[in-house]
Tab-separated table of C-alpha atoms in Angstrom:
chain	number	residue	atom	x	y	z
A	1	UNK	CA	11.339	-17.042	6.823
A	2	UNK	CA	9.595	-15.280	9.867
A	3	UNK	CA	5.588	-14.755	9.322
A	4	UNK	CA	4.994	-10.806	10.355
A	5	UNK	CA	0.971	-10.628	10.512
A	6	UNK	CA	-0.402	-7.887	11.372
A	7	UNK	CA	-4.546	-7.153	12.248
A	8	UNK	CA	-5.593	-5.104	10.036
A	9	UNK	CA	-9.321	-3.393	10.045
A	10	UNK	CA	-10.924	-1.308	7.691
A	11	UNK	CA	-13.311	1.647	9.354
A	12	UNK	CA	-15.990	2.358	6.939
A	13	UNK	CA	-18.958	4.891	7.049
A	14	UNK	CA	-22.105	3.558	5.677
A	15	UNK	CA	-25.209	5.915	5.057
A	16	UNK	CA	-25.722	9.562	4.404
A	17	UNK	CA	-24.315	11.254	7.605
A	18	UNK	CA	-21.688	13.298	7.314
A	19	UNK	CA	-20.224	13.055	11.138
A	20	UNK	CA	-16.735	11.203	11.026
A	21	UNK	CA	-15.323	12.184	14.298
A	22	UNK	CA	-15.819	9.178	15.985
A	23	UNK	CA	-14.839	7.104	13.571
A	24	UNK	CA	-11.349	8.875	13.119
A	25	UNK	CA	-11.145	8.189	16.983
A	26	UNK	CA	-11.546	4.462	16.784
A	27	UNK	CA	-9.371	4.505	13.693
A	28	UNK	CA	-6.401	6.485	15.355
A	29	UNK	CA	-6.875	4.413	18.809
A	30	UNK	CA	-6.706	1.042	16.953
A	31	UNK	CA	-3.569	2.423	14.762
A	32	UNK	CA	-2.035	3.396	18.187
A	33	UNK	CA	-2.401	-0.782	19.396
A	34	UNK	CA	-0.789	-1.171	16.613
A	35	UNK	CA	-2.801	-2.388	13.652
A	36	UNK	CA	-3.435	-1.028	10.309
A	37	UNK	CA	-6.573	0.486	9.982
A	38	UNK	CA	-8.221	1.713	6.715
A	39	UNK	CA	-10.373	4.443	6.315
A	40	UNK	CA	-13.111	4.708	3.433
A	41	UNK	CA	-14.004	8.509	4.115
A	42	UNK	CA	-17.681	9.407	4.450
A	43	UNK	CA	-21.028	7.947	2.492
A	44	UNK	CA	-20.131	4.675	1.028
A	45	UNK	CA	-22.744	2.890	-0.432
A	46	UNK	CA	-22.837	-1.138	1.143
A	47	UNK	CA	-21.648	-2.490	-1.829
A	48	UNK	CA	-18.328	-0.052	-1.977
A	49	UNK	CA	-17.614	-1.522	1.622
A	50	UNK	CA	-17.987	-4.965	1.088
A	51	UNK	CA	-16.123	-4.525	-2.185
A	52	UNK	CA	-13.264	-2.645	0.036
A	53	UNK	CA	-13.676	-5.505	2.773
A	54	UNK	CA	-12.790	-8.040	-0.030
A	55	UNK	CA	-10.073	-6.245	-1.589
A	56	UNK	CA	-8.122	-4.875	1.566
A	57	UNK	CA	-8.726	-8.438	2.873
A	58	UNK	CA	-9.032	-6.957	6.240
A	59	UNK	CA	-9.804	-9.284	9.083
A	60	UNK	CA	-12.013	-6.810	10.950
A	61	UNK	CA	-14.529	-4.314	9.496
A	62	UNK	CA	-15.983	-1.373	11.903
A	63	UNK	CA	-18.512	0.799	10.594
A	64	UNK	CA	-19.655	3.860	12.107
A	65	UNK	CA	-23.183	5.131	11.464
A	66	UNK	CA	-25.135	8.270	12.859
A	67	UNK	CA	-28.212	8.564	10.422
A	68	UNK	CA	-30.241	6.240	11.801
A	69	UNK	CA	-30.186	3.835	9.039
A	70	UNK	CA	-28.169	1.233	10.629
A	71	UNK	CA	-30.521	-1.942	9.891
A	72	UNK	CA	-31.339	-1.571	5.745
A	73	UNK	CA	-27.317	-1.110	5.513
A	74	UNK	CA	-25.847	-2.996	7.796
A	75	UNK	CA	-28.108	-6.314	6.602
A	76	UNK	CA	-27.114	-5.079	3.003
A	77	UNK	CA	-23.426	-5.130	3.963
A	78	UNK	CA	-23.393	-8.275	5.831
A	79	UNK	CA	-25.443	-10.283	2.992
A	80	UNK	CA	-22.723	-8.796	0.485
A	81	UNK	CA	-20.002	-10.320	2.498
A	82	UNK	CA	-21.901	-13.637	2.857
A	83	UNK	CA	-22.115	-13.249	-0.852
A	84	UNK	CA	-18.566	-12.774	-0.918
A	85	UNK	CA	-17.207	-15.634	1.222
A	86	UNK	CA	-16.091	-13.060	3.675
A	87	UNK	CA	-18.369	-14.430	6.683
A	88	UNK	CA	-15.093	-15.115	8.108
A	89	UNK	CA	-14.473	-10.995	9.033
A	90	UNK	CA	-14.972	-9.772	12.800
A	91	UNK	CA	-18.040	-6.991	12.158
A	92	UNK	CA	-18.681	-4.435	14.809
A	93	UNK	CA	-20.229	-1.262	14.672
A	94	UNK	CA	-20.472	2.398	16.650
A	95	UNK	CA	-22.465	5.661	16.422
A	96	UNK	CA	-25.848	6.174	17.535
A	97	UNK	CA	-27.491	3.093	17.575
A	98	UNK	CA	-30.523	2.493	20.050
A	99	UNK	CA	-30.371	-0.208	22.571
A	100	UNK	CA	-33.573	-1.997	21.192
A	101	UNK	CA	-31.916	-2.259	17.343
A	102	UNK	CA	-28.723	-4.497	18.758
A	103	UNK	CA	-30.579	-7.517	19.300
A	104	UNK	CA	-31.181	-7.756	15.207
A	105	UNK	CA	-27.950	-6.551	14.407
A	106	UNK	CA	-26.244	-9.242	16.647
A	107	UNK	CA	-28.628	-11.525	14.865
A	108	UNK	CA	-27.215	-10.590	11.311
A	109	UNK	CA	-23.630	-11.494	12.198
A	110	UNK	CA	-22.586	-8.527	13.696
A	111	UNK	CA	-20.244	-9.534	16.909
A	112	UNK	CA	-20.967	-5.807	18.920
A	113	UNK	CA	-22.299	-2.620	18.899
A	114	UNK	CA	-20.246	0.502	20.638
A	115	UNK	CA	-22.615	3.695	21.862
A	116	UNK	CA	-21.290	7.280	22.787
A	117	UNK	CA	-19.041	7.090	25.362
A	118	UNK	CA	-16.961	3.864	25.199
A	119	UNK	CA	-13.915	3.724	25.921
A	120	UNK	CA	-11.313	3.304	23.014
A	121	UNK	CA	-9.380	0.569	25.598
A	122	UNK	CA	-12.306	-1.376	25.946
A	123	UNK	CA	-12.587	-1.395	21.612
A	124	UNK	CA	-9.383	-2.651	21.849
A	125	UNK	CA	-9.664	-5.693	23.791
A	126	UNK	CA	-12.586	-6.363	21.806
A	127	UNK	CA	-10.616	-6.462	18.384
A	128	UNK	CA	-7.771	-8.169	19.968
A	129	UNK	CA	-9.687	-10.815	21.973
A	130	UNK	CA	-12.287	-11.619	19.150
A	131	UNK	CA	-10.052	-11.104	16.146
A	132	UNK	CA	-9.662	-14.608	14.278
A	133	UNK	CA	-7.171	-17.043	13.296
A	134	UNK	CA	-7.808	-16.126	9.756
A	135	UNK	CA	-5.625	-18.487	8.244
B	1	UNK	CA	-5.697	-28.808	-6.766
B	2	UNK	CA	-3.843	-27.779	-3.188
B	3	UNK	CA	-4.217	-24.220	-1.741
B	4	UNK	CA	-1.276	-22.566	-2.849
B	5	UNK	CA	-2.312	-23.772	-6.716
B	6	UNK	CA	-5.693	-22.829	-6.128
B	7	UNK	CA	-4.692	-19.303	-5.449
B	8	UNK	CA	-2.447	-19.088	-8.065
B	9	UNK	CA	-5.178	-20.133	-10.686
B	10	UNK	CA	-7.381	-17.499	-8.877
B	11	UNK	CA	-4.625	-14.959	-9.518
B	12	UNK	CA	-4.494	-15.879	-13.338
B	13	UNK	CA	-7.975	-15.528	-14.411
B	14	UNK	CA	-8.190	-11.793	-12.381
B	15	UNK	CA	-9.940	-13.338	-9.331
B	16	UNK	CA	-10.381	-10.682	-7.268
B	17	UNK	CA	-10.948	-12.537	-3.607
B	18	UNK	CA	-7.577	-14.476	-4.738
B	19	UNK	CA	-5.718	-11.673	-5.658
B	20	UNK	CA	-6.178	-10.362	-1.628
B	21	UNK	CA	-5.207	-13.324	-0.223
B	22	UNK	CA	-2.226	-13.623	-1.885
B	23	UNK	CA	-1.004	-10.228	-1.816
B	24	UNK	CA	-1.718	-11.050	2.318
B	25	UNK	CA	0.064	-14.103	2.116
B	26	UNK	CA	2.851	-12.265	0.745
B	27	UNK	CA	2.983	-8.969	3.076
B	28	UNK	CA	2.976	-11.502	5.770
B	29	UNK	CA	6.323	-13.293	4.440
B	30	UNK	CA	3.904	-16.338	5.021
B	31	UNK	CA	5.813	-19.345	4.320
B	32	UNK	CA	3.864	-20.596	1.002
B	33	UNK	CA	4.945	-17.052	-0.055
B	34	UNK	CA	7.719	-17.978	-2.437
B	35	UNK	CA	6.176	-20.269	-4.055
B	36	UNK	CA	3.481	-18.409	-5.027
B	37	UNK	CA	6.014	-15.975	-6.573
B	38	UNK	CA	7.688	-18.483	-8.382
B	39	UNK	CA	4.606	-19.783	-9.778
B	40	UNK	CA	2.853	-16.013	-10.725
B	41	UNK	CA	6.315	-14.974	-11.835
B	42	UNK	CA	6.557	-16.029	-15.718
B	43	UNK	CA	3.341	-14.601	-15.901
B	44	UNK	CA	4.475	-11.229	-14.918
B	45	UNK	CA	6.050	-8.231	-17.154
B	46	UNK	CA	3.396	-7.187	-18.708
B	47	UNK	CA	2.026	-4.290	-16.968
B	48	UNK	CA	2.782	-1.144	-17.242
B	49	UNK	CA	4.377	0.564	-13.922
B	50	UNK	CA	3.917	3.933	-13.145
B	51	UNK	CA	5.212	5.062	-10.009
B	52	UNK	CA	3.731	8.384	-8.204
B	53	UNK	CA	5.771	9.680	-5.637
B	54	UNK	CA	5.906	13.261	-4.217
B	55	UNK	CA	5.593	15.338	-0.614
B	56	UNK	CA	3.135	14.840	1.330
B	57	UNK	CA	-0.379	16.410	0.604
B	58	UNK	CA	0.814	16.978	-3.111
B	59	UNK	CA	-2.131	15.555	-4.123
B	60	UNK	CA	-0.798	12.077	-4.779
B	61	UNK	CA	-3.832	9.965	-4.420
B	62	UNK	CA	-6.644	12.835	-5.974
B	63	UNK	CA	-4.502	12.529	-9.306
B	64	UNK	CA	-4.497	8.678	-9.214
B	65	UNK	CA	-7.841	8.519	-8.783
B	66	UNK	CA	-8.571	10.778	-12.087
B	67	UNK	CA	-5.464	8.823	-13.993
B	68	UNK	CA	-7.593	5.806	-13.117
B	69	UNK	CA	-10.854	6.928	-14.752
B	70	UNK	CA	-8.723	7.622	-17.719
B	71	UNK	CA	-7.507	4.753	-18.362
B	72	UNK	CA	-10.825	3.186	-17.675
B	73	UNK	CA	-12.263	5.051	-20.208
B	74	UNK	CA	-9.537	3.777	-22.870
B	75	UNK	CA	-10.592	0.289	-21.728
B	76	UNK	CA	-7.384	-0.177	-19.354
B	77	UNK	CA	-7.606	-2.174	-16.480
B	78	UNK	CA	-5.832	-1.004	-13.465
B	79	UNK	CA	-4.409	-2.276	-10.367
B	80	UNK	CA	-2.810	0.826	-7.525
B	81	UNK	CA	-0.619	0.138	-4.993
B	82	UNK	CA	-1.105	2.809	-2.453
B	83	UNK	CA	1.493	2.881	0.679
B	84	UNK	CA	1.387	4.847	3.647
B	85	UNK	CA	3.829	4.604	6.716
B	86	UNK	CA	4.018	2.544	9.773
B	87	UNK	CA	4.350	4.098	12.775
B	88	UNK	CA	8.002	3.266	13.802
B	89	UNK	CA	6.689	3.158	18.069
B	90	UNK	CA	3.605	1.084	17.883
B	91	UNK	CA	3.953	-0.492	14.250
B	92	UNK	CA	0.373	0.529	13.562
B	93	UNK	CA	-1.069	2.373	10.504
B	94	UNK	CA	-3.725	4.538	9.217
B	95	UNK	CA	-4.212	4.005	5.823
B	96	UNK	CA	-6.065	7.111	4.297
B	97	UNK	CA	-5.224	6.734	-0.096
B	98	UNK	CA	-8.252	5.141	-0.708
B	99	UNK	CA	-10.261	7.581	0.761
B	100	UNK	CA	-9.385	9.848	-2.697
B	101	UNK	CA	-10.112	6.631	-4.866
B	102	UNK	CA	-13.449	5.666	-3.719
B	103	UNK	CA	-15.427	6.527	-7.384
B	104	UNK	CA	-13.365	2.860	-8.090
B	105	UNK	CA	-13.875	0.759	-5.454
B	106	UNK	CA	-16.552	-1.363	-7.276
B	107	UNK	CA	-15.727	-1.047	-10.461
B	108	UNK	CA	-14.383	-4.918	-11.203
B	109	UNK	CA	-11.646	-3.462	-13.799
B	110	UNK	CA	-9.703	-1.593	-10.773
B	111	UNK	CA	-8.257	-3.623	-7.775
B	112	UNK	CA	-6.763	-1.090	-4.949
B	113	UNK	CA	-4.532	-2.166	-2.221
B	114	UNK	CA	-3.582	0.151	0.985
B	115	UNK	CA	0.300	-1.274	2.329
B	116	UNK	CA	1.466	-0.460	5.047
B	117	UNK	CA	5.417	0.395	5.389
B	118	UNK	CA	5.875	-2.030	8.041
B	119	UNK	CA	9.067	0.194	8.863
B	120	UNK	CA	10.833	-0.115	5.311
B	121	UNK	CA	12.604	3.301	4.721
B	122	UNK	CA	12.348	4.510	1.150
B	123	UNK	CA	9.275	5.267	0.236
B	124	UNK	CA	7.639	1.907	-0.010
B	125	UNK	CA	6.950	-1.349	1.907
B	126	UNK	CA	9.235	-4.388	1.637
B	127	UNK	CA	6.700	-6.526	0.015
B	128	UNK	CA	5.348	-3.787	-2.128
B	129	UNK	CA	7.896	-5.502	-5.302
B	130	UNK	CA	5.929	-8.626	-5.341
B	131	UNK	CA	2.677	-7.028	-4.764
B	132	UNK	CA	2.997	-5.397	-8.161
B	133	UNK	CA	4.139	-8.934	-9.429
B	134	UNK	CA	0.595	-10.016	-8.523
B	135	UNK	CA	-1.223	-7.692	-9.784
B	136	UNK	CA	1.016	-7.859	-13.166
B	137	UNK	CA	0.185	-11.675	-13.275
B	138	UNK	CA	-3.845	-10.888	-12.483
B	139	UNK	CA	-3.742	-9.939	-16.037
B	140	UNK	CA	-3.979	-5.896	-15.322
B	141	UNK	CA	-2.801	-3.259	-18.232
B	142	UNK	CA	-1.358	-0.692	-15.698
B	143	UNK	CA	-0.227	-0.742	-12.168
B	144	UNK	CA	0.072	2.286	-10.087
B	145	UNK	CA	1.934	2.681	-7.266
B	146	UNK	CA	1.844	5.370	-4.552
B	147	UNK	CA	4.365	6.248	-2.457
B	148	UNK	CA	4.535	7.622	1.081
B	149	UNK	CA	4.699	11.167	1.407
B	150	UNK	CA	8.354	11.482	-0.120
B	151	UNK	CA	10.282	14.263	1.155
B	152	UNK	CA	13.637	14.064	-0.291
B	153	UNK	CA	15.496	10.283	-0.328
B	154	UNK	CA	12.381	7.764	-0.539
B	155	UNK	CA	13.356	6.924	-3.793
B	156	UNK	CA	13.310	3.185	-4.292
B	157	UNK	CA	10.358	3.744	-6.658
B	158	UNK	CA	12.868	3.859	-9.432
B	159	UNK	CA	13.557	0.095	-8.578
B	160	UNK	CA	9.934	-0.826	-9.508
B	161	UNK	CA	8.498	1.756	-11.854
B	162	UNK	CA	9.211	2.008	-15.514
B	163	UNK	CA	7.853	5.625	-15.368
B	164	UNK	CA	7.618	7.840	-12.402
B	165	UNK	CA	5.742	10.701	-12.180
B	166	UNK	CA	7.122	13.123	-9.270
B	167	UNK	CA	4.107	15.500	-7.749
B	168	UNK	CA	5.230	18.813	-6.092
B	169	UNK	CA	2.875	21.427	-5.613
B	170	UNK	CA	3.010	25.464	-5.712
B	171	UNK	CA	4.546	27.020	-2.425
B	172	UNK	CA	7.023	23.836	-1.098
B	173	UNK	CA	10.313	25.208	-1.571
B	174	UNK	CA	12.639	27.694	-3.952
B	175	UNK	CA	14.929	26.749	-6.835
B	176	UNK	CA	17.229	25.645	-3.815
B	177	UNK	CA	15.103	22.718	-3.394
B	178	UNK	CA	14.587	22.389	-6.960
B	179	UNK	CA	18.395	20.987	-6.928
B	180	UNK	CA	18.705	18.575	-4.086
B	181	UNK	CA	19.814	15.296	-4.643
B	182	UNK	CA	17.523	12.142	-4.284
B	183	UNK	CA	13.555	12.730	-5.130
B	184	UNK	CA	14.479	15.684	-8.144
B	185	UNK	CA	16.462	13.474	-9.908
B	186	UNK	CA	14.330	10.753	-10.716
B	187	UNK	CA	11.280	11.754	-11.978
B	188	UNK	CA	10.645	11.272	-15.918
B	189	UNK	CA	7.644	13.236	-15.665
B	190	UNK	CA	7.023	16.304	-13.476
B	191	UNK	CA	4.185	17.241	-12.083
B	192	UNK	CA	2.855	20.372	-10.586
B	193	UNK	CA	-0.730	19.949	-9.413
B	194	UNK	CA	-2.822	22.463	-7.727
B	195	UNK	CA	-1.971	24.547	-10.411
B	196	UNK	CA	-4.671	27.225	-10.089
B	197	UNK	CA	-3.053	27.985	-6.833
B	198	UNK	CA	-0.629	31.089	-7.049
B	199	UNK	CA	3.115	30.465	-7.500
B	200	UNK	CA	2.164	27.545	-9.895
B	201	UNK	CA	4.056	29.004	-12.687
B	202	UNK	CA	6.734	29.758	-10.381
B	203	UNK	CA	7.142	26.330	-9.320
B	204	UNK	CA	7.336	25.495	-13.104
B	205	UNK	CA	9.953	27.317	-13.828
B	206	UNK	CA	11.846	26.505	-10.398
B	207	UNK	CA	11.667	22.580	-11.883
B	208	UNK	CA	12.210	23.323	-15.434
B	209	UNK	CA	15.786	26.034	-14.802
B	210	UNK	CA	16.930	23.101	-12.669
B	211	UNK	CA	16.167	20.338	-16.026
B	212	UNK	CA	18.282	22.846	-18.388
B	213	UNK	CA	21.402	21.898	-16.521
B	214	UNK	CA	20.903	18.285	-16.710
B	215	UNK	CA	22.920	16.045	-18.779
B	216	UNK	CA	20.721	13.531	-20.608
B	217	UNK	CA	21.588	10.013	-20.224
B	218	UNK	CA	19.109	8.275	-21.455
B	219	UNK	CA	17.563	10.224	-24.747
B	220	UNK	CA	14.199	11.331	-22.566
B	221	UNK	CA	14.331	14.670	-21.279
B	222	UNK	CA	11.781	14.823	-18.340
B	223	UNK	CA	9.168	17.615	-19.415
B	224	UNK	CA	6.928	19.645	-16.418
B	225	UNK	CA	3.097	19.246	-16.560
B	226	UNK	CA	0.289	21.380	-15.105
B	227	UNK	CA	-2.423	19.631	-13.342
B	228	UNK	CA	-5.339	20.308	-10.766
B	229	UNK	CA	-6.322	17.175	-9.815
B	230	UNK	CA	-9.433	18.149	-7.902
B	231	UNK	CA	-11.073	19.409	-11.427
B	232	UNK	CA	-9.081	16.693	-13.522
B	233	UNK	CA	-7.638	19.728	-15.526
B	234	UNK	CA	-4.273	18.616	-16.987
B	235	UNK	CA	-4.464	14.843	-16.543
B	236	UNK	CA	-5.314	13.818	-19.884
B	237	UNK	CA	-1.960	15.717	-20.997
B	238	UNK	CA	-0.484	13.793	-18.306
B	239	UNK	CA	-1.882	10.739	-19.680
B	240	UNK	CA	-0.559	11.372	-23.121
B	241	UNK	CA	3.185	11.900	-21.631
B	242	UNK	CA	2.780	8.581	-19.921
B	243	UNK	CA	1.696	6.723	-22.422
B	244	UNK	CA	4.808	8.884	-25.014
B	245	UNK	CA	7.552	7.894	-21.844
B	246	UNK	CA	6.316	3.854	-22.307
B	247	UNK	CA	6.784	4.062	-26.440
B	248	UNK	CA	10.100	5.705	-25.602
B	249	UNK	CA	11.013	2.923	-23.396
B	250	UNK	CA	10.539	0.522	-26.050
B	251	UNK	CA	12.922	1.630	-28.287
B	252	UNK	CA	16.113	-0.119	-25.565
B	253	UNK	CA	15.524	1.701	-22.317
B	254	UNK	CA	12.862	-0.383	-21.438
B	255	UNK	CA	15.204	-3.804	-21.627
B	256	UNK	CA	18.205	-2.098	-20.121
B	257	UNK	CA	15.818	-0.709	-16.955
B	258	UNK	CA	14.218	-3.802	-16.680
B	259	UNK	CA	17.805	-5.974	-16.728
B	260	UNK	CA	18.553	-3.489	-13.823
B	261	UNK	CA	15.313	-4.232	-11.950
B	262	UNK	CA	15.705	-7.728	-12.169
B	263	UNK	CA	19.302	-7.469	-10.697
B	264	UNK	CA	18.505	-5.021	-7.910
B	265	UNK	CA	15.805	-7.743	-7.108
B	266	UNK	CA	17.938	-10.643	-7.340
B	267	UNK	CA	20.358	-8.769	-4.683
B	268	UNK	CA	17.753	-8.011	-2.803
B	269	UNK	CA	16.619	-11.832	-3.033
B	270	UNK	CA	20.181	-12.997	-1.757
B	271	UNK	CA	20.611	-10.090	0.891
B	272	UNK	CA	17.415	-11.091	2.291
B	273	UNK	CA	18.159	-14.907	2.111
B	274	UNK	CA	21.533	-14.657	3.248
B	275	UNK	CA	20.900	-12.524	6.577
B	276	UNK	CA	18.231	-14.600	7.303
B	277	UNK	CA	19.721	-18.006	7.740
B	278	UNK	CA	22.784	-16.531	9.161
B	279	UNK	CA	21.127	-14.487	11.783
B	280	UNK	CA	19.096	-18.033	12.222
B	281	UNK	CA	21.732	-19.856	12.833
B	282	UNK	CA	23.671	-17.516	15.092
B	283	UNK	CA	20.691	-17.063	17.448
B	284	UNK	CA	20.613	-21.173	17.499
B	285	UNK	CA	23.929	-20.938	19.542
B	286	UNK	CA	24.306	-19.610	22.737
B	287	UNK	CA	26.731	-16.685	21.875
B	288	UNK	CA	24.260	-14.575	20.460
B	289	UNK	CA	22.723	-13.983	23.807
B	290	UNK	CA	26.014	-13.609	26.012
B	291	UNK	CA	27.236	-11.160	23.593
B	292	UNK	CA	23.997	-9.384	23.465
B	293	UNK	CA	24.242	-9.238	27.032
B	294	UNK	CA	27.575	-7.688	26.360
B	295	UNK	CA	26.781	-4.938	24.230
B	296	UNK	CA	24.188	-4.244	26.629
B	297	UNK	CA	26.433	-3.787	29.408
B	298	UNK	CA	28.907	-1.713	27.106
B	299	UNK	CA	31.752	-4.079	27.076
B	300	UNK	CA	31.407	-4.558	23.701
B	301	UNK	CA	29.720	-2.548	20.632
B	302	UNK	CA	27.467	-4.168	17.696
B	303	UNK	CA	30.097	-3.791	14.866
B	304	UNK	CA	32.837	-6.055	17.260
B	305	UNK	CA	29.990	-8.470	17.707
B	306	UNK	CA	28.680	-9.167	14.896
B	307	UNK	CA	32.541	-9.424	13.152
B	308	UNK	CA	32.704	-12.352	16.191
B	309	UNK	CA	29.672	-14.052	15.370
B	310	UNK	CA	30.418	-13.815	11.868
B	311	UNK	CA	34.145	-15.351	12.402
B	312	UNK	CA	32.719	-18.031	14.086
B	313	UNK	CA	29.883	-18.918	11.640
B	314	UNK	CA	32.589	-19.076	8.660
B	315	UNK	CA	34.619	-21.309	10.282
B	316	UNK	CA	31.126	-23.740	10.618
């Protein structure tokens, strides 16, 4: 029987903010390459992503954050899929995120972090070019 | 213990890491595939399979999510289903059910899946049979499954549901639409949610003039429930006629339904066998290409060249 894999990616939105725009824009660009993206909706709490992550067994988790609160969460989330055996997933994130937090973020396991302004083909190549061999 | 038997133990004790990578394995038509059905499959027939379908924007997913907590609060444990399409240009998807079911997503007695169509007409994916058969074996009371949007023919739930519950909501359509073929005919429960919108009771009676003319067939007359899924109004009631459609099952419709489910999926086992390892074979040989080529350039049509290919195959 022929194998038909497909990436998928789940989009989530950590953190209080309530701004989803550009997280429906990555979502509908990666859709239109051709994977199959899930979308949380807005204010999940860590655990409900990593929880999602596990269950969707996605191979590549964006999260999109605007509130400033990027480094508690995103350390939570990434030590819940450690926790999980899900070190595995390709992590990136987008929103406003100052220049001077990447560094730690990379640090923590997460593979890139998008600003204002990127262009949705460049997000593409990123998934497709970094996106594991899962299995 | 290999992979494939480690998984399969993972399933069986409700795993929930397990549980996703088989239902990937699976959606994937991975090769190891089969035999993880095989293995999961005595284990299976035991859930209860209720099937939501309805238009688009009926409020499918909202009412799921409140069905959920109720059966959570009864001590159920519950695994959904929840399809959306594929786009049929780029084969990508955005999957958007869960974003109604998030009060669940942590809770360990609820496992949610998103499937993509991957291009299956009917209302649900091609894998989404055996993705219920996992979620059966994980040891889970109930297993929902949402459909795409249905308009009026995605009606394979039937094939896979022992109850299905059809959503409609006030303002869709007249008592014309109220007796099409396909999606009207199969519901055992009706549902009209939104019902503090105006027209509700209109819609009510649009679905319940169109049940007086039906002949029962099977002794359960499909009754017309009020819900507002948004405020959980209604949904206990719906609950109720759920859990009254599964006792009436049990008294011989539930045997005869599931002897047709396992035949459907027995044809569907061959069908899918079958074309396989012919088209496998044909595309092996070198005439599958020329007469490609030929259709292409219009001196031949599909229906000629496949009855060609076919001829020549038999005579193998």
């Amino acid at each position: 029987m022929t194998a038909t894999r497909k990436i998928r990616v789940l989009i989530a939105k950590p953190g209080l903010d309530s701004h989803d725009r550009g997280a429906k824009i990555v979502a509908r660009a990666l859709r239109d390459a051709g994977m199959e993206v899930i979308y949380t909706g807005l204010r999940q709490t860590p655990e409900q992503i990593a929880e999602t992550t596990l269950q969707e067994d996605v191979d590549v988790l964006g999260l999109s954050i605007l509130s400033g609160a990027h480094t508690t969460l995103f350390q939570k989330i990434m030590k819940l899929l450690r926790e999980k055996g899900m070190e595995d997933v390709l992590v990136f994130a987008g929103g406003i995120i100052p220049q001077e937090d990447v560094p730690a973020l990379k640090k923590i396991g997460i593979k890139e972090v998008f600003g204002p302004g990127t262009p949705t083909s460049v997000l593409i190549e990123f998934v497709q070019g970094n996106v594991k061999e899962r299995r | 213990m290999g992979q494939i038997e480690q998984l399969v133990q993972g399933v069986l004790q409700g795993n929930r890491r397990s549980i996703a990578k088989t239902i990937t394995l699976i959606e994937n038509n991975e090769p190891e595939a089969q035999k993880i059905i095989s293995m999961l499959y005595p284990k299976t027939g035991r859930a209860h399979v209720i099937g939501v379908t309805g238009p688009t924007g009926s409020g499918k997913s909202t009412l799921i999510e409140k069905l959920i907590g109720e059966l959570r609060k009864r001590g159920k444990t519950v695994g959904v289903v929840a399809v959306d399409p594929s786009s049929p240009f780029t084969g990508g998807a955005f999957l958007g059910d869960r974003v109604r079911m998030q009060e669940h997503s942590t809770d360990v007695g609820v496992f949610i899946r998103s499937m993509a169509t991957r291009n299956a007409l009917g209302g649900l994916a091609k894998a989404t049979r055996d993705v219920i058969h996992v979620l059966d074996a994980s040891g889970k009371d109930v297993v929902i499954v949402e459909t795409v949007g249905a308009g009026q023919s995605e009606v394979e739930i039937v094939e896979v549901a022992q109850t299905v519950v059809v959503i409609l909501a006030p303002g869709l359509g007249d008592d014309i639409q109220a007796i099409k073929a396909g999606i009207m005919e199969i519901a055992d429960i009706f549902v009209v949610n939104k019902a503090d919108r105006e027209n509700a009771n209109k819609a009510i009676s649009d679905i319940q003039a169109m049940l007086e003319m039906n002949t029962e067939k099977t002794g359960w007359k499909p009754s017309v429930l009020k819900t507002t899924a948004l405020t959980g109004e209604g949904v206990t009631e719906l609950l109720a006629k759920i859990e009254e459609h599964k006792e009436h099952l049990k008294m011989g419709a539930l045997e005869a339904r599931r002897k047709e489910k396992v035949e459907t999926e027995l044809a569907e086992a061959i069908k899918q066998k079958v074309a396989e390892s012919i088209i496998e074979d044909l595309k092996r040989e070198g005439e599958w290409k020329k007469l490609a080529q030929k259709i292409l350039a219009r001196e031949t049509d599909p229906y000629s060249a496949a009855d060609m290919l076919l001829k020549k195959s038999k005579r193998n």
